[in-house]
Amino acid sequence: MSDLGDESTFEDTFFTVRRSSEGLYKDRSSKFFYFSFPVKNEEEIKTHLAELRKKYYDARHHCFAWALGKDADQFRANDDGEPNHSAGDPILGQIRSNNLTNILIVVVRYFGGTKLGMGGLIQAYKTSAALAIEANEIIEERVKISVSIQFPYPVMNDVMKLIKIHDLQILSQEMTLGCEMKLEFRKGLEELIISSLEEIKDLELTVI
């Protein structure tokens, strides 16, 4: 069986935040409630935005930015009524400057009666986003691959040996007339793991 090699050479990692965070930043009577969330898809983003709009229904602005994908190649910034590029872009800028992805940052503003001006708005939203990240914890995650395998009982030992050697995660398993498992592992091991599984006699494999 092939050697695992140096895992530090795998280009399948990215940085995100561990949990949700929130706080309050004030500038000249305006209140900026900031939030950050780890997210995996746009559905999760929509859910968080809807919950905040319901909770802070009387706020004037719900500005946000998000990024998805290992290389943060999916992203969006929204000013929600603030002057163009004064809110969403500064928030997105903080996401990028921290090399984060799979993250949503929302800043909810209650206007305090004093206009901040373009520069003041940019600084307020930039600071709020930075504080949302600071209040959280940045972690390194790995892009994962999932496969489904079906195999007869006689090769169970070969499968379990492979799972143990490479510390594969068993997502589910079902033992009926034959055996079926769903496994998960880091993308950097994809070629090695799939080729090793395919060497096991009578095993059928499907990438999920």
Short mmCIF file of C-alpha atoms in Angstrom, two decimals:
data_model
loop_
_atom_site.label_atom_id
_atom_site.label_comp_id
_atom_site.label_asym_id
_atom_site.label_seq_id
_atom_site.Cartn_x
_atom_site.Cartn_y
_atom_site.Cartn_z
CA MET A 1 0.00 0.00 0.00
CA SER A 2 1.27 3.50 -0.81
CA ASP A 3 2.79 5.64 1.91
CA LEU A 4 0.72 8.53 3.15
CA GLY A 5 3.43 11.07 2.39
CA ASP A 6 3.76 14.54 3.89
CA GLU A 7 0.25 15.72 4.73
CA SER A 8 1.49 19.33 4.96
CA THR A 9 1.79 19.36 1.16
CA PHE A 10 -1.93 18.75 0.68
CA GLU A 11 -3.77 21.78 -0.66
CA ASP A 12 -7.12 20.89 0.89
CA THR A 13 -7.27 23.14 3.93
CA PHE A 14 -8.95 26.47 4.60
CA PHE A 15 -9.60 28.81 7.50
CA THR A 16 -13.02 29.56 8.98
CA VAL A 17 -14.58 30.33 12.38
CA ARG A 18 -15.43 27.74 14.98
CA ARG A 19 -18.80 29.01 16.21
CA SER A 20 -21.15 32.00 16.13
CA SER A 21 -20.14 35.26 17.80
CA GLU A 22 -21.81 38.60 18.46
CA GLY A 23 -21.29 41.97 20.09
CA LEU A 24 -22.00 45.69 19.94
CA TYR A 25 -19.98 48.59 18.54
CA LYS A 26 -21.09 52.21 18.99
CA ASP A 27 -20.15 55.28 16.98
CA ARG A 28 -21.73 58.71 17.57
CA SER A 29 -25.01 57.29 18.91
CA SER A 30 -25.38 54.72 16.12
CA LYS A 31 -25.39 51.14 17.33
CA PHE A 32 -23.80 48.38 15.25
CA PHE A 33 -24.69 44.87 16.38
CA TYR A 34 -22.21 42.47 14.77
CA PHE A 35 -22.48 38.72 14.21
CA SER A 36 -20.33 36.02 12.62
CA PHE A 37 -21.37 32.48 11.73
CA PRO A 38 -19.65 29.43 10.24
CA VAL A 39 -21.70 28.38 7.19
CA LYS A 40 -21.48 25.64 4.57
CA ASN A 41 -24.00 26.78 1.97
CA GLU A 42 -26.36 29.57 0.94
CA GLU A 43 -29.34 27.94 2.67
CA GLU A 44 -27.62 28.32 6.04
CA ILE A 45 -26.82 31.93 5.16
CA LYS A 46 -30.46 32.67 4.33
CA THR A 47 -31.59 31.10 7.61
CA HIS A 48 -29.23 33.25 9.70
CA LEU A 49 -30.22 36.42 7.83
CA ALA A 50 -33.93 35.68 8.26
CA GLU A 51 -33.53 35.04 12.00
CA LEU A 52 -31.67 38.32 12.50
CA ARG A 53 -34.23 40.28 10.47
CA LYS A 54 -36.97 38.81 12.64
CA LYS A 55 -35.17 39.58 15.89
CA TYR A 56 -33.97 43.06 14.88
CA TYR A 57 -37.01 43.94 12.79
CA ASP A 58 -36.86 47.64 13.69
CA ALA A 59 -33.23 48.18 12.63
CA ARG A 60 -32.58 50.45 9.67
CA HIS A 61 -29.88 48.33 8.02
CA HIS A 62 -28.86 44.65 7.96
CA CYS A 63 -25.56 44.75 6.08
CA PHE A 64 -23.57 41.59 5.45
CA ALA A 65 -20.93 39.73 3.50
CA TRP A 66 -20.16 36.05 3.10
CA ALA A 67 -17.68 33.73 1.42
CA LEU A 68 -17.94 30.03 0.56
CA GLY A 69 -15.67 27.37 -0.91
CA LYS A 70 -12.08 26.38 -0.16
CA ASP A 71 -10.77 29.33 -2.14
CA ALA A 72 -13.61 31.69 -1.14
CA ASP A 73 -14.51 31.93 -4.82
CA GLN A 74 -18.21 32.28 -3.95
CA PHE A 75 -18.94 35.54 -2.14
CA ARG A 76 -21.36 38.42 -1.78
CA ALA A 77 -21.47 41.83 -0.10
CA ASN A 78 -24.71 43.73 0.62
CA ASP A 79 -25.06 47.37 1.74
CA ASP A 80 -28.80 47.05 2.53
CA GLY A 81 -29.61 50.70 1.91
CA GLU A 82 -26.34 52.23 3.07
CA PRO A 83 -24.37 54.21 0.41
CA ASN A 84 -22.82 51.94 -2.23
CA HIS A 85 -19.68 50.13 -1.02
CA SER A 86 -19.83 51.70 2.46
CA ALA A 87 -20.90 48.58 4.36
CA GLY A 88 -20.83 45.23 2.54
CA ASP A 89 -17.39 45.76 0.98
CA PRO A 90 -15.67 46.72 4.28
CA ILE A 91 -17.17 43.61 5.87
CA LEU A 92 -16.01 41.44 2.97
CA GLY A 93 -12.60 43.08 3.21
CA GLN A 94 -12.20 41.82 6.76
CA ILE A 95 -13.16 38.29 5.68
CA ARG A 96 -10.51 38.41 2.96
CA SER A 97 -7.79 40.03 5.05
CA ASN A 98 -8.15 37.18 7.55
CA ASN A 99 -8.12 34.58 4.73
CA LEU A 100 -11.48 33.19 5.85
CA THR A 101 -14.17 31.29 4.02
CA ASN A 102 -17.38 29.44 4.86
CA ILE A 103 -18.30 32.45 6.96
CA LEU A 104 -21.14 34.97 7.19
CA ILE A 105 -20.74 38.33 8.93
CA VAL A 106 -23.79 40.52 9.54
CA VAL A 107 -23.80 44.03 10.98
CA VAL A 108 -27.19 45.38 12.10
CA ARG A 109 -27.30 49.18 12.42
CA TYR A 110 -29.60 51.33 14.48
CA PHE A 111 -29.21 54.95 13.33
CA GLY A 112 -28.46 57.30 16.20
CA GLY A 113 -29.40 60.58 14.54
CA THR A 114 -25.90 61.69 13.54
CA LYS A 115 -24.70 60.99 10.00
CA LEU A 116 -21.27 59.39 9.92
CA GLY A 117 -20.35 60.25 6.34
CA MET A 118 -18.90 57.83 3.81
CA GLY A 119 -15.57 57.49 5.60
CA GLY A 120 -17.22 57.08 8.97
CA LEU A 121 -19.54 54.36 7.68
CA ILE A 122 -16.70 52.42 6.07
CA GLN A 123 -14.70 52.57 9.30
CA ALA A 124 -17.70 51.57 11.45
CA TYR A 125 -18.57 48.53 9.35
CA LYS A 126 -14.91 47.54 8.99
CA THR A 127 -14.43 47.77 12.76
CA SER A 128 -17.64 45.85 13.49
CA ALA A 129 -16.62 43.03 11.15
CA ALA A 130 -13.13 42.90 12.68
CA LEU A 131 -14.64 42.69 16.17
CA ALA A 132 -17.00 39.89 15.05
CA ILE A 133 -13.97 37.87 13.93
CA GLU A 134 -11.96 38.79 17.02
CA ALA A 135 -14.82 37.58 19.24
CA ASN A 136 -14.72 34.22 17.48
CA GLU A 137 -11.99 31.61 16.99
CA ILE A 138 -10.27 31.00 13.66
CA ILE A 139 -9.72 27.32 12.91
CA GLU A 140 -8.22 25.32 10.07
CA GLU A 141 -10.61 22.94 8.32
CA ARG A 142 -10.10 20.32 5.62
CA VAL A 143 -12.08 19.79 2.45
CA LYS A 144 -13.70 16.37 2.83
CA ILE A 145 -14.61 13.65 0.34
CA SER A 146 -17.39 11.12 0.99
CA VAL A 147 -17.74 7.70 -0.64
CA SER A 148 -20.24 4.88 -0.42
CA ILE A 149 -18.89 1.33 -0.57
CA GLN A 150 -20.62 -2.04 -0.84
CA PHE A 151 -18.77 -5.28 -0.24
CA PRO A 152 -19.27 -8.92 0.87
CA TYR A 153 -18.49 -10.05 4.41
CA PRO A 154 -15.29 -12.00 3.51
CA VAL A 155 -13.42 -8.75 2.73
CA MET A 156 -14.55 -6.95 5.91
CA ASN A 157 -11.10 -7.29 7.50
CA ASP A 158 -9.43 -5.64 4.49
CA VAL A 159 -11.86 -2.72 4.63
CA MET A 160 -11.48 -2.22 8.40
CA LYS A 161 -7.69 -2.40 8.11
CA LEU A 162 -7.74 0.40 5.51
CA ILE A 163 -10.10 2.47 7.68
CA LYS A 164 -7.79 2.08 10.68
CA ILE A 165 -4.55 2.81 8.81
CA HIS A 166 -5.84 6.07 7.34
CA ASP A 167 -8.15 7.02 10.20
CA LEU A 168 -11.18 7.25 7.90
CA GLN A 169 -14.46 8.41 9.41
CA ILE A 170 -17.42 6.04 9.15
CA LEU A 171 -20.51 8.16 8.55
CA SER A 172 -22.89 5.23 8.46
CA GLN A 173 -22.88 1.45 8.05
CA GLU A 174 -25.46 -1.18 7.30
CA MET A 175 -25.00 -4.93 7.52
CA THR A 176 -27.70 -6.97 5.77
CA LEU A 177 -27.06 -9.53 3.04
CA GLY A 178 -23.86 -7.63 2.32
CA CYS A 179 -22.10 -4.67 3.87
CA GLU A 180 -22.51 -1.01 3.05
CA MET A 181 -20.60 1.94 4.49
CA LYS A 182 -20.30 5.65 3.92
CA LEU A 183 -16.81 6.95 4.59
CA GLU A 184 -15.33 10.44 4.80
CA PHE A 185 -11.71 11.57 4.46
CA ARG A 186 -9.67 14.63 3.52
CA LYS A 187 -9.52 15.52 -0.15
CA GLY A 188 -5.73 15.34 -0.19
CA LEU A 189 -6.01 11.57 0.32
CA GLU A 190 -8.61 11.07 -2.41
CA GLU A 191 -6.40 9.35 -4.99
CA LEU A 192 -4.69 7.10 -2.44
CA ILE A 193 -7.87 6.03 -0.61
CA ILE A 194 -9.96 5.40 -3.72
CA SER A 195 -7.22 3.39 -5.42
CA SER A 196 -6.69 1.37 -2.22
CA LEU A 197 -10.41 0.64 -1.92
CA GLU A 198 -10.62 -0.36 -5.56
CA GLU A 199 -7.90 -2.96 -4.95
CA ILE A 200 -10.18 -4.81 -2.51
CA LYS A 201 -11.89 -7.74 -4.24
CA ASP A 202 -15.63 -7.46 -5.00
CA LEU A 203 -15.88 -3.97 -3.51
CA GLU A 204 -18.07 -1.40 -5.28
CA LEU A 205 -17.40 2.28 -4.73
CA THR A 206 -19.37 5.47 -5.43
CA VAL A 207 -18.14 9.00 -4.72
CA ILE A 208 -20.99 10.87 -3.07
#
